[in-house]
CSV table of C-alpha atoms and ligand atoms in Angstrom, one decimal:
chain,number,residue,atom,x,y,z
A,757,UNK,CA,0.1,0.0,0.2
A,758,UNK,CA,1.3,3.2,-0.8
A,759,UNK,CA,1.2,6.4,1.5
A,760,UNK,CA,-1.7,9.0,0.7
A,761,UNK,CA,-2.0,12.6,0.5
A,762,UNK,CA,-4.3,11.9,4.2
A,763,UNK,CA,-0.7,10.0,5.6
A,764,UNK,CA,1.0,13.0,5.8
A,765,UNK,CA,1.4,16.2,6.8
A,766,UNK,CA,0.8,19.2,5.0
A,767,UNK,CA,0.3,21.7,7.4
A,768,UNK,CA,3.6,24.3,7.2
A,769,UNK,CA,4.9,22.7,4.2
A,770,UNK,CA,5.9,23.4,1.1
A,771,UNK,CA,4.0,21.4,-1.0
A,772,UNK,CA,5.2,19.8,-4.7
A,773,UNK,CA,2.2,18.7,-6.5
A,774,UNK,CA,2.7,16.9,-9.4
A,775,UNK,CA,0.0,17.7,-11.7
A,776,UNK,CA,-1.9,16.3,-15.2
A,777,UNK,CA,-2.6,20.2,-16.6
A,778,UNK,CA,-2.2,19.2,-20.2
A,779,UNK,CA,-5.3,20.6,-21.5
A,780,UNK,CA,-6.8,21.1,-24.6
A,781,UNK,CA,-6.7,24.5,-25.8
A,782,UNK,CA,-7.6,26.0,-29.4
A,783,UNK,CA,-6.3,28.5,-31.1
A,784,UNK,CA,-6.5,31.5,-29.2
A,785,UNK,CA,-5.3,29.3,-26.6
A,786,UNK,CA,-8.7,29.0,-24.5
A,787,UNK,CA,-8.9,26.0,-22.4
A,788,UNK,CA,-11.6,23.4,-24.7
A,789,UNK,CA,-12.0,21.3,-22.1
A,790,UNK,CA,-10.7,22.1,-17.9
A,791,UNK,CA,-12.2,18.5,-16.7
A,792,UNK,CA,-8.2,17.6,-16.0
A,793,UNK,CA,-7.9,20.9,-14.1
A,794,UNK,CA,-11.4,20.2,-11.9
A,795,UNK,CA,-10.0,16.8,-11.3
A,796,UNK,CA,-7.1,17.9,-9.7
A,797,UNK,CA,-8.7,20.6,-7.2
A,798,UNK,CA,-9.8,18.0,-4.5
A,799,UNK,CA,-6.0,17.6,-3.6
A,800,UNK,CA,-5.5,21.3,-4.0
A,801,UNK,CA,-7.9,22.3,-1.6
A,802,UNK,CA,-7.1,19.4,0.6
A,803,UNK,CA,-3.0,21.0,0.4
A,804,UNK,CA,-5.2,24.5,1.2
A,805,UNK,CA,-7.2,23.8,3.7
A,806,UNK,CA,-4.7,22.3,6.0
A,807,UNK,CA,-2.4,25.1,5.8
A,808,UNK,CA,-0.1,23.9,2.8
A,809,UNK,CA,2.5,26.0,0.9
A,810,UNK,CA,1.3,25.1,-2.8
A,811,UNK,CA,3.9,24.2,-5.4
A,812,UNK,CA,2.7,23.2,-8.3
A,813,UNK,CA,4.0,21.8,-12.3
A,814,UNK,CA,2.9,19.6,-14.7
A,815,UNK,CA,3.4,19.4,-19.1
A,816,UNK,CA,1.7,20.3,-21.2
A,817,UNK,CA,1.8,19.4,-25.2
A,818,UNK,CA,5.2,18.9,-26.3
A,819,UNK,CA,7.8,21.5,-26.5
A,820,UNK,CA,10.5,19.2,-26.8
A,821,UNK,CA,12.7,21.0,-25.0
A,822,UNK,CA,12.3,24.4,-25.6
A,823,UNK,CA,10.9,26.9,-24.4
A,824,UNK,CA,7.3,27.2,-27.0
A,825,UNK,CA,5.5,29.9,-25.9
A,826,UNK,CA,2.7,28.0,-27.8
A,827,UNK,CA,3.0,25.4,-25.0
A,828,UNK,CA,3.0,27.9,-21.1
A,829,UNK,CA,0.9,27.5,-18.2
A,830,UNK,CA,-0.2,31.1,-18.6
A,831,UNK,CA,-3.8,29.6,-19.2
A,832,UNK,CA,-4.2,26.9,-17.3
A,833,UNK,CA,-2.4,29.4,-14.0
A,834,UNK,CA,-5.6,32.2,-15.2
A,835,UNK,CA,-8.1,29.0,-14.9
A,836,UNK,CA,-7.2,28.2,-11.9
A,837,UNK,CA,-7.0,31.1,-10.8
A,838,UNK,CA,-11.6,31.4,-11.4
A,839,UNK,CA,-11.8,28.0,-9.8
A,840,UNK,CA,-9.4,28.6,-7.0
A,841,UNK,CA,-10.5,31.9,-6.4
A,842,UNK,CA,-7.5,32.9,-5.4
A,843,UNK,CA,-4.6,34.0,-7.6
A,844,UNK,CA,-2.5,31.8,-8.4
A,845,UNK,CA,0.9,33.2,-9.6
A,846,UNK,CA,2.6,31.5,-12.6
A,847,UNK,CA,6.7,31.2,-13.1
A,848,UNK,CA,8.1,31.9,-16.1
A,849,UNK,CA,10.4,28.1,-15.5
A,850,UNK,CA,10.1,25.6,-13.8
A,851,UNK,CA,13.5,25.9,-12.3
A,852,UNK,CA,16.7,28.7,-11.7
A,853,UNK,CA,16.6,31.3,-9.2
A,854,UNK,CA,13.5,33.3,-8.9
A,855,UNK,CA,11.6,30.2,-8.3
A,856,UNK,CA,13.4,30.1,-5.0
A,857,UNK,CA,12.9,32.9,-3.8
A,858,UNK,CA,9.4,33.4,-4.7
A,859,UNK,CA,8.8,29.9,-3.0
A,860,UNK,CA,10.9,31.1,-0.2
A,861,UNK,CA,8.6,33.8,0.5
A,862,UNK,CA,5.2,31.3,-0.1
A,863,UNK,CA,2.5,31.8,2.9
A,864,UNK,CA,0.9,28.3,3.8
A,865,UNK,CA,-2.4,28.4,1.4
A,866,UNK,CA,-0.2,30.4,-1.3
A,867,UNK,CA,-0.5,29.0,-4.4
A,868,UNK,CA,2.0,28.9,-7.1
A,869,UNK,CA,2.3,27.4,-10.6
A,870,UNK,CA,5.7,26.3,-12.3
A,871,UNK,CA,6.2,26.4,-16.1
A,872,UNK,CA,6.1,23.9,-18.5
A,873,UNK,CA,8.7,21.5,-17.0
A,874,UNK,CA,9.1,20.2,-20.8
A,875,UNK,CA,10.4,23.6,-21.8
A,876,UNK,CA,13.3,21.0,-20.6
A,877,UNK,CA,15.0,18.0,-21.8
A,878,UNK,CA,16.2,17.3,-18.6
A,879,UNK,CA,12.9,16.8,-17.6
A,880,UNK,CA,12.1,13.6,-19.5
A,881,UNK,CA,15.7,12.4,-19.3
A,882,UNK,CA,14.5,11.9,-15.2
A,883,UNK,CA,18.3,14.0,-15.4
A,884,UNK,CA,19.1,13.5,-11.8
A,885,UNK,CA,20.4,17.5,-10.9
A,886,UNK,CA,17.4,19.0,-13.3
A,887,UNK,CA,14.9,16.8,-10.4
A,888,UNK,CA,16.8,17.9,-7.7
A,889,UNK,CA,16.4,21.5,-8.1
A,890,UNK,CA,12.6,20.0,-8.4
A,891,UNK,CA,12.6,18.5,-5.7
A,892,UNK,CA,14.3,21.8,-4.0
A,893,UNK,CA,11.1,23.8,-3.8
A,894,UNK,CA,9.0,20.9,-1.7
A,895,UNK,CA,9.3,19.7,1.3
A,896,UNK,CA,6.8,17.3,0.4
A,897,UNK,CA,6.4,15.9,-2.8
A,898,UNK,CA,2.7,14.4,-3.5
A,899,UNK,CA,1.6,12.6,-7.1
A,900,UNK,CA,-1.4,13.5,-8.7
A,901,UNK,CA,-1.1,12.8,-12.3
A,902,UNK,CA,-1.7,9.1,-13.1
A,903,UNK,CA,-1.4,10.0,-17.0
A,904,UNK,CA,1.7,10.7,-16.5
A,905,UNK,CA,2.8,7.6,-13.9
A,906,UNK,CA,3.5,5.2,-16.8
A,907,UNK,CA,7.0,7.4,-17.9
A,908,UNK,CA,10.3,6.8,-15.5
A,909,UNK,CA,10.8,11.4,-15.8
A,910,UNK,CA,12.0,13.6,-13.4
A,911,UNK,CA,9.2,15.6,-11.4
A,912,UNK,CA,7.4,12.3,-11.8
A,913,UNK,CA,10.2,9.4,-10.4
A,914,UNK,CA,13.6,11.7,-10.2
A,915,UNK,CA,12.0,14.3,-6.7
A,916,UNK,CA,10.8,10.7,-5.6
A,917,UNK,CA,14.9,9.7,-4.5
A,918,UNK,CA,15.0,13.7,-3.0
A,919,UNK,CA,12.0,13.7,-1.2
A,920,UNK,CA,9.4,11.7,1.0
A,921,UNK,CA,6.2,11.4,-1.6
A,922,UNK,CA,2.6,10.5,-1.8
A,923,UNK,CA,-0.7,10.0,-3.8
A,924,UNK,CA,-3.0,12.5,-4.0
A,925,UNK,CA,-6.5,12.1,-4.0
A,926,UNK,CA,-6.8,11.6,-8.0
A,927,UNK,CA,-3.6,9.1,-8.5
A,928,UNK,CA,-5.3,7.5,-5.2
A,929,UNK,CA,-8.9,6.3,-6.6
A,930,UNK,CA,-6.9,5.0,-10.3
A,931,UNK,CA,-4.8,2.7,-7.6
A,932,UNK,CA,-7.9,1.8,-5.8
A,933,UNK,CA,-9.7,0.9,-9.5
A,934,UNK,CA,-6.8,-1.2,-10.8
A,935,UNK,CA,-5.9,-3.0,-8.0
A,936,UNK,CA,-9.2,-4.3,-7.5
A,937,UNK,CA,-9.7,-5.0,-11.0
A,938,UNK,CA,-6.6,-6.7,-11.1
A,939,UNK,CA,-6.0,-8.0,-8.4
A,940,UNK,CA,-9.8,-9.6,-6.9
A,941,UNK,CA,-12.1,-8.7,-9.1
A,942,UNK,CA,-15.7,-9.3,-8.6
A,943,UNK,CA,-16.7,-12.0,-11.4
A,944,UNK,CA,-18.1,-12.6,-14.2
A,945,UNK,CA,-15.4,-9.8,-15.6
A,946,UNK,CA,-16.0,-8.7,-19.0
A,947,UNK,CA,-13.1,-7.0,-20.7
A,948,UNK,CA,-14.3,-5.2,-23.5
A,949,UNK,CA,-11.3,-3.8,-26.1
A,950,UNK,CA,-11.8,-1.3,-29.5
A,951,UNK,CA,-9.7,1.0,-30.9
A,952,UNK,CA,-7.6,1.1,-33.9
A,953,UNK,CA,-4.1,-0.7,-32.3
A,954,UNK,CA,-3.9,-4.6,-31.9
A,955,UNK,CA,-0.3,-4.0,-30.6
A,956,UNK,CA,-1.1,-1.6,-27.7
A,957,UNK,CA,-4.0,-4.6,-26.4
A,958,UNK,CA,-2.0,-7.8,-26.6
A,959,UNK,CA,-0.7,-7.7,-23.7
A,960,UNK,CA,-3.5,-6.2,-21.9
A,961,UNK,CA,-5.2,-9.6,-23.5
A,962,UNK,CA,-2.5,-12.1,-22.1
A,963,UNK,CA,-2.4,-10.4,-18.6
A,964,UNK,CA,-5.7,-10.2,-17.8
A,965,UNK,CA,-6.7,-14.1,-19.8
A,966,UNK,CA,-6.3,-15.4,-16.2
A,967,UNK,CA,-8.3,-12.8,-14.6
A,968,UNK,CA,-11.4,-13.0,-16.7
A,969,UNK,CA,-14.6,-15.1,-18.0
A,970,UNK,CA,-15.7,-12.4,-21.5
A,971,UNK,CA,-13.5,-10.7,-23.4
A,972,UNK,CA,-15.8,-9.0,-26.6
A,973,UNK,CA,-14.0,-6.9,-29.3
A,974,UNK,CA,-15.0,-4.5,-31.3
A,975,UNK,CA,-13.9,-1.2,-33.1
A,976,UNK,CA,-10.8,-1.9,-35.8
A,977,UNK,CA,-8.7,-4.0,-33.9
A,978,UNK,CA,-11.5,-6.9,-34.7
A,979,UNK,CA,-10.9,-7.5,-37.9
A,980,UNK,CA,-7.4,-8.6,-37.3
A,981,UNK,CA,-9.0,-11.5,-35.0
A,982,UNK,CA,-12.3,-12.3,-37.6
A,983,UNK,CA,-9.1,-12.5,-40.8
A,984,UNK,CA,-6.8,-14.7,-38.3
A,985,UNK,CA,-10.4,-16.8,-38.0
A,986,UNK,CA,-10.9,-16.6,-42.3
A,987,UNK,CA,-13.6,-14.9,-41.4
A,988,UNK,CA,-14.2,-12.0,-44.9
A,989,UNK,CA,-12.4,-8.1,-44.1
A,990,UNK,CA,-13.3,-6.4,-47.7
A,991,UNK,CA,-10.8,-3.1,-47.6
A,992,UNK,CA,-11.1,-2.9,-43.5
A,993,UNK,CA,-7.8,-1.7,-41.1
A,994,UNK,CA,-5.9,-4.7,-40.5
A,995,UNK,CA,-2.8,-5.5,-38.9
A,996,UNK,CA,-0.9,-8.2,-41.1
A,997,UNK,CA,1.6,-8.7,-39.0
A,998,UNK,CA,-0.7,-9.7,-36.4
A,999,UNK,CA,-3.3,-12.1,-37.3
A,1000,UNK,CA,-1.3,-15.0,-35.3
A,1001,UNK,CA,-0.6,-13.0,-32.5
A,1002,UNK,CA,-4.5,-13.6,-32.6
A,1003,UNK,CA,-4.6,-16.7,-33.4
A,1004,UNK,CA,-2.7,-17.1,-30.9
A,1005,UNK,CA,-5.2,-15.9,-29.1
A,1006,UNK,CA,-7.5,-17.4,-29.2
A,1007,UNK,CA,-6.1,-20.8,-27.9
A,1008,UNK,CA,-4.8,-18.7,-24.1
A,1009,UNK,CA,-8.7,-17.7,-24.4
A,1010,UNK,CA,-9.8,-21.5,-24.4
A,1011,UNK,CA,-6.9,-22.7,-22.1
A,1012,UNK,CA,-8.4,-20.1,-19.5
A,1013,UNK,CA,-11.8,-21.4,-20.1
A,1014,UNK,CA,-12.8,-17.1,-21.7
A,1015,UNK,CA,-14.9,-16.8,-23.6
A,1016,UNK,CA,-14.5,-14.2,-26.9
A,1017,UNK,CA,-16.9,-12.7,-28.9
A,1018,UNK,CA,-16.1,-11.1,-31.7
A,1019,UNK,CA,-18.3,-9.2,-33.9
A,1020,UNK,CA,-21.3,-11.0,-35.7
A,1021,UNK,CA,-22.7,-7.9,-38.1
A,1022,UNK,CA,-20.7,-4.3,-39.5
A,1023,UNK,CA,-22.3,-1.3,-40.6
A,1024,UNK,CA,-19.3,-1.0,-43.8
A,1025,UNK,CA,-18.7,1.9,-46.2
A,1026,UNK,CA,-16.5,1.2,-49.3
A,1027,UNK,CA,-14.9,5.2,-47.7
A,1028,UNK,CA,-14.3,6.8,-44.8
A,1029,UNK,CA,-17.3,9.7,-44.9
A,1030,UNK,CA,-19.3,11.1,-42.7
A,1031,UNK,CA,-21.5,11.6,-45.9
A,1032,UNK,CA,-20.7,7.9,-46.7
A,1033,UNK,CA,-23.4,5.8,-47.9
A,1034,UNK,CA,-23.1,2.6,-45.2
A,1035,UNK,CA,-25.1,-0.3,-44.5
A,1036,UNK,CA,-24.8,-2.7,-42.0
A,1037,UNK,CA,-23.5,-6.7,-43.8
A,1038,UNK,CA,-24.3,-10.7,-41.4
A,1039,UNK,CA,-20.0,-11.7,-40.4
A,1040,UNK,CA,-18.7,-11.3,-43.5
A,1041,UNK,CA,-17.8,-8.2,-45.2
A,1042,UNK,CA,-17.1,-7.9,-49.2
A,1043,UNK,CA,-14.2,-6.8,-50.6
A,1044,UNK,CA,-14.0,-2.6,-51.0
A,1045,UNK,CA,-16.4,-2.0,-48.2
A,1046,UNK,CA,-14.6,-1.0,-44.2
A,1047,UNK,CA,-15.8,-1.9,-41.1
A,1048,UNK,CA,-16.8,1.6,-39.7
A,1049,UNK,CA,-19.0,0.1,-36.3
A,1050,UNK,CA,-20.5,-2.7,-35.5
A,1051,UNK,CA,-24.2,-3.3,-36.4
A,1052,UNK,CA,-26.5,-3.9,-34.0
A,1053,UNK,CA,-27.2,-7.7,-33.6
A,1054,UNK,CA,-23.5,-7.2,-32.1
A,1055,UNK,CA,-24.6,-4.8,-30.2
A,1056,UNK,CA,-27.5,-7.2,-28.9
A,1057,UNK,CA,-24.9,-10.0,-28.2
A,1058,UNK,CA,-22.5,-7.7,-26.2
A,1059,UNK,CA,-24.9,-6.4,-24.4
A,1060,UNK,CA,-26.5,-9.4,-22.8
A,1061,UNK,CA,-22.7,-10.6,-22.4
A,1062,UNK,CA,-22.4,-7.0,-20.2
A,1063,UNK,CA,-25.8,-8.4,-18.4
A,1064,UNK,CA,-24.5,-11.1,-17.0
A,1065,UNK,CA,-20.6,-9.0,-15.3
A,1066,UNK,CA,-20.2,-7.4,-12.1
A,1067,UNK,CA,-16.9,-5.7,-13.3
A,1068,UNK,CA,-16.5,-4.2,-16.6
A,1069,UNK,CA,-13.9,-2.9,-17.9
A,1070,UNK,CA,-13.3,-1.4,-21.0
A,1071,UNK,CA,-10.4,0.5,-23.7
A,1072,UNK,CA,-11.2,1.7,-27.1
A,1073,UNK,CA,-13.7,2.9,-29.1
A,1074,UNK,CA,-16.4,0.3,-31.2
A,1075,UNK,CA,-16.3,1.8,-34.2
A,1076,UNK,CA,-15.0,5.3,-35.8
A,1077,UNK,CA,-16.8,7.5,-33.5
A,1078,UNK,CA,-15.1,10.8,-34.2
A,1079,UNK,CA,-18.5,10.3,-37.2
A,1080,UNK,CA,-21.5,10.5,-36.1
A,1081,UNK,CA,-22.4,7.6,-38.3
A,1082,UNK,CA,-20.4,5.3,-37.0
A,1083,UNK,CA,-20.4,6.0,-33.1
A,1084,UNK,CA,-23.8,3.8,-31.7
A,1085,UNK,CA,-22.0,1.5,-31.2
A,1086,UNK,CA,-19.6,3.1,-28.8
A,1087,UNK,CA,-23.1,5.1,-27.6
A,1088,UNK,CA,-25.3,2.4,-27.2
A,1089,UNK,CA,-22.7,0.5,-25.0
A,1090,UNK,CA,-21.6,3.7,-23.4
A,1091,UNK,CA,-25.4,3.9,-22.4
A,1092,UNK,CA,-25.9,0.5,-21.0
A,1093,UNK,CA,-23.0,0.2,-19.2
A,1094,UNK,CA,-23.8,3.3,-17.2
A,1095,UNK,CA,-27.1,1.4,-16.4
A,1096,UNK,CA,-26.1,-1.1,-15.1
A,1097,UNK,CA,-25.5,-2.4,-11.2
A,1098,UNK,CA,-21.5,-3.4,-12.2
A,1099,UNK,CA,-18.0,-2.2,-11.1
A,1100,UNK,CA,-17.5,-0.3,-14.3
A,1101,UNK,CA,-14.1,1.1,-15.3
A,1102,UNK,CA,-13.5,2.9,-18.3
A,1103,UNK,CA,-9.7,2.9,-19.5
A,1104,UNK,CA,-8.5,6.8,-19.9
A,1105,UNK,CA,-7.9,8.5,-24.4
A,1106,UNK,CA,-10.9,8.2,-26.6
A,1107,UNK,CA,-12.9,5.9,-24.4
A,1108,UNK,CA,-13.4,7.8,-21.6
A,1109,UNK,CA,-14.2,11.1,-24.0
A,1110,UNK,CA,-16.5,9.5,-25.7
A,1111,UNK,CA,-18.4,9.0,-22.4
A,1112,UNK,CA,-17.7,12.9,-21.0
A,1113,UNK,CA,-19.3,13.9,-23.9
A,1114,UNK,CA,-23.0,12.3,-23.9
A,1115,UNK,CA,-22.8,13.2,-19.8
A,1116,UNK,CA,-21.8,9.7,-18.7
A,1117,UNK,CA,-19.1,10.6,-16.8
A,1118,UNK,CA,-20.8,10.5,-13.1
A,1119,UNK,CA,-22.0,6.7,-14.0
A,1120,UNK,CA,-19.4,5.2,-14.5
A,1121,UNK,CA,-18.0,4.1,-11.2
A,1122,UNK,CA,-14.6,5.0,-12.4
A,1123,UNK,CA,-13.1,6.6,-16.0
A,1124,UNK,CA,-9.5,7.0,-15.6
A,1125,UNK,CA,-7.2,9.3,-16.3
A,1126,UNK,CA,-4.7,8.1,-18.6
A,1127,UNK,CA,-4.9,6.3,-21.8
A,1128,UNK,CA,-0.9,4.8,-21.5
A,1129,UNK,CA,-1.1,4.5,-18.1
A,1130,UNK,CA,-4.4,2.2,-17.7
A,1131,UNK,CA,-3.3,0.6,-20.2
A,1132,UNK,CA,0.0,-0.8,-18.4
A,1133,UNK,CA,-1.9,-1.2,-15.3
A,1134,UNK,CA,-3.7,-3.7,-17.2
A,1135,UNK,CA,-1.0,-4.9,-18.0
A,1136,UNK,CA,0.6,-6.2,-15.5
A,1137,UNK,CA,3.2,-4.0,-15.5
A,1138,UNK,CA,4.0,-1.3,-12.5
A,1139,UNK,CA,4.2,1.8,-13.1
A,1140,UNK,CA,7.6,4.0,-11.8
A,1141,UNK,CA,6.0,6.7,-10.9
A,1142,UNK,CA,3.6,4.6,-8.1
A,1143,UNK,CA,6.3,2.2,-7.5
A,1144,UNK,CA,8.7,5.3,-6.3
A,1145,UNK,CA,5.8,6.2,-4.5
A,1146,UNK,CA,6.9,6.2,0.0
A,1147,UNK,CA,4.9,2.5,1.1
A,1148,UNK,CA,2.8,2.8,5.0
B,2698,AMP,P1,-7.1,3.1,-30.9
B,2698,AMP,O1,-5.8,4.2,-30.3
B,2698,AMP,O2,-5.7,2.0,-30.5
B,2698,AMP,O3,-7.1,2.5,-28.4
B,2698,AMP,O4,-7.8,3.5,-31.6
B,2698,AMP,C1,-8.7,4.5,-30.9
B,2698,AMP,C2,-8.6,5.0,-32.8
B,2698,AMP,O5,-9.7,4.1,-33.1
B,2698,AMP,C3,-10.4,5.9,-33.1
B,2698,AMP,O6,-9.7,6.6,-33.3
B,2698,AMP,C4,-11.2,5.4,-33.2
B,2698,AMP,O7,-11.9,6.0,-34.4
B,2698,AMP,C5,-10.5,4.2,-33.9
B,2698,AMP,N1,-10.7,3.4,-35.4
B,2698,AMP,C6,-11.7,2.3,-34.3
B,2698,AMP,N2,-12.9,1.7,-34.5
B,2698,AMP,C7,-12.3,1.7,-36.0
B,2698,AMP,C8,-12.8,1.1,-37.1
B,2698,AMP,N3,-13.8,0.4,-36.8
B,2698,AMP,N4,-12.2,1.2,-38.1
B,2698,AMP,C9,-11.1,2.7,-38.4
B,2698,AMP,N5,-11.1,3.3,-37.2
B,2698,AMP,C10,-11.3,2.8,-36.0
């Protein structure tokens, strides 16, 4: 068990907190979705309410180790000031003398936001000297950015060498749910995977086969599995080099007594366009047609499997959901899962975005804030940013 923020004293302390403020911005640099900032508020408020001095750090976008104004954290500081109804002072850099002086003069209840960590290449390199400088601003370190916990960077792992370290409330919830589903899930357990990249999901399937009862596969990745079973997939996206692996998965699933469910009908079109003429086909996709969503019979069959499940983990959309005509499978299943009396854990990224878009966020047990990190957790990999925190 890792220490959490409530296990350490923050009163009068300089609390160095890693948050995930990597928010989407439009051309005018207005934040289009502030949910990542809002999600960090419970930990932020806890520190302030308990007399801590808060030094926040985050990355934004991919400035590739250089100072690029289009990636500065000014919009984040502004939004945080509004949300907290107080002045959040943003630094021009994340290290250096000016930061040192400012932090030295902080009072209990003050908040300082360091500039984008990734303006320095040393952040991603987990450079020890850089990590030591960051750590020098705090008395304790709080990790609340689950989305970067699978990366050993200076602000996630490096700083823990120098400071007592604990999880914030967001990371605590992620650990709670992912520990539960990977170590002690209530059965029957359905793992539903979709999205495009097969290779990303194979290690997840391999690690989870011994713990799940049902494996449901939709999205583009299903066509690689269907092809390995000699079904016609037309011009759908297939990863040819993964068909052998798919065959192996069927074998392993049968050894583990896991029921595998693949699409039995498809929404297809000849081109990937919102306006393309589309139709539903059963079983085989004819030449020249592209499978872009699961069909109605598949939705029905997936629903009946999910209805039997007490634990559901879902990662990856069931179709090309960014285009409305191909979003039905993803939407229908999201609505259905939201109503079930089961532990429902949604992997981050696209699936999480789709569920928030539909206003179903509050109806799931847990929606992960990390796409890559949640997949690695399900792969059974110990995330470096979590492993580095102090044990209770
Ligand atoms: P991934 O990053 O592997 O989870 O893939 C997510 C992407 O898969 C999303 O952008 C979806 O639009 C895409 N996707 C899902 N199903 C299909 C499909 N049938 N054909 C093409 N792309 C798809």
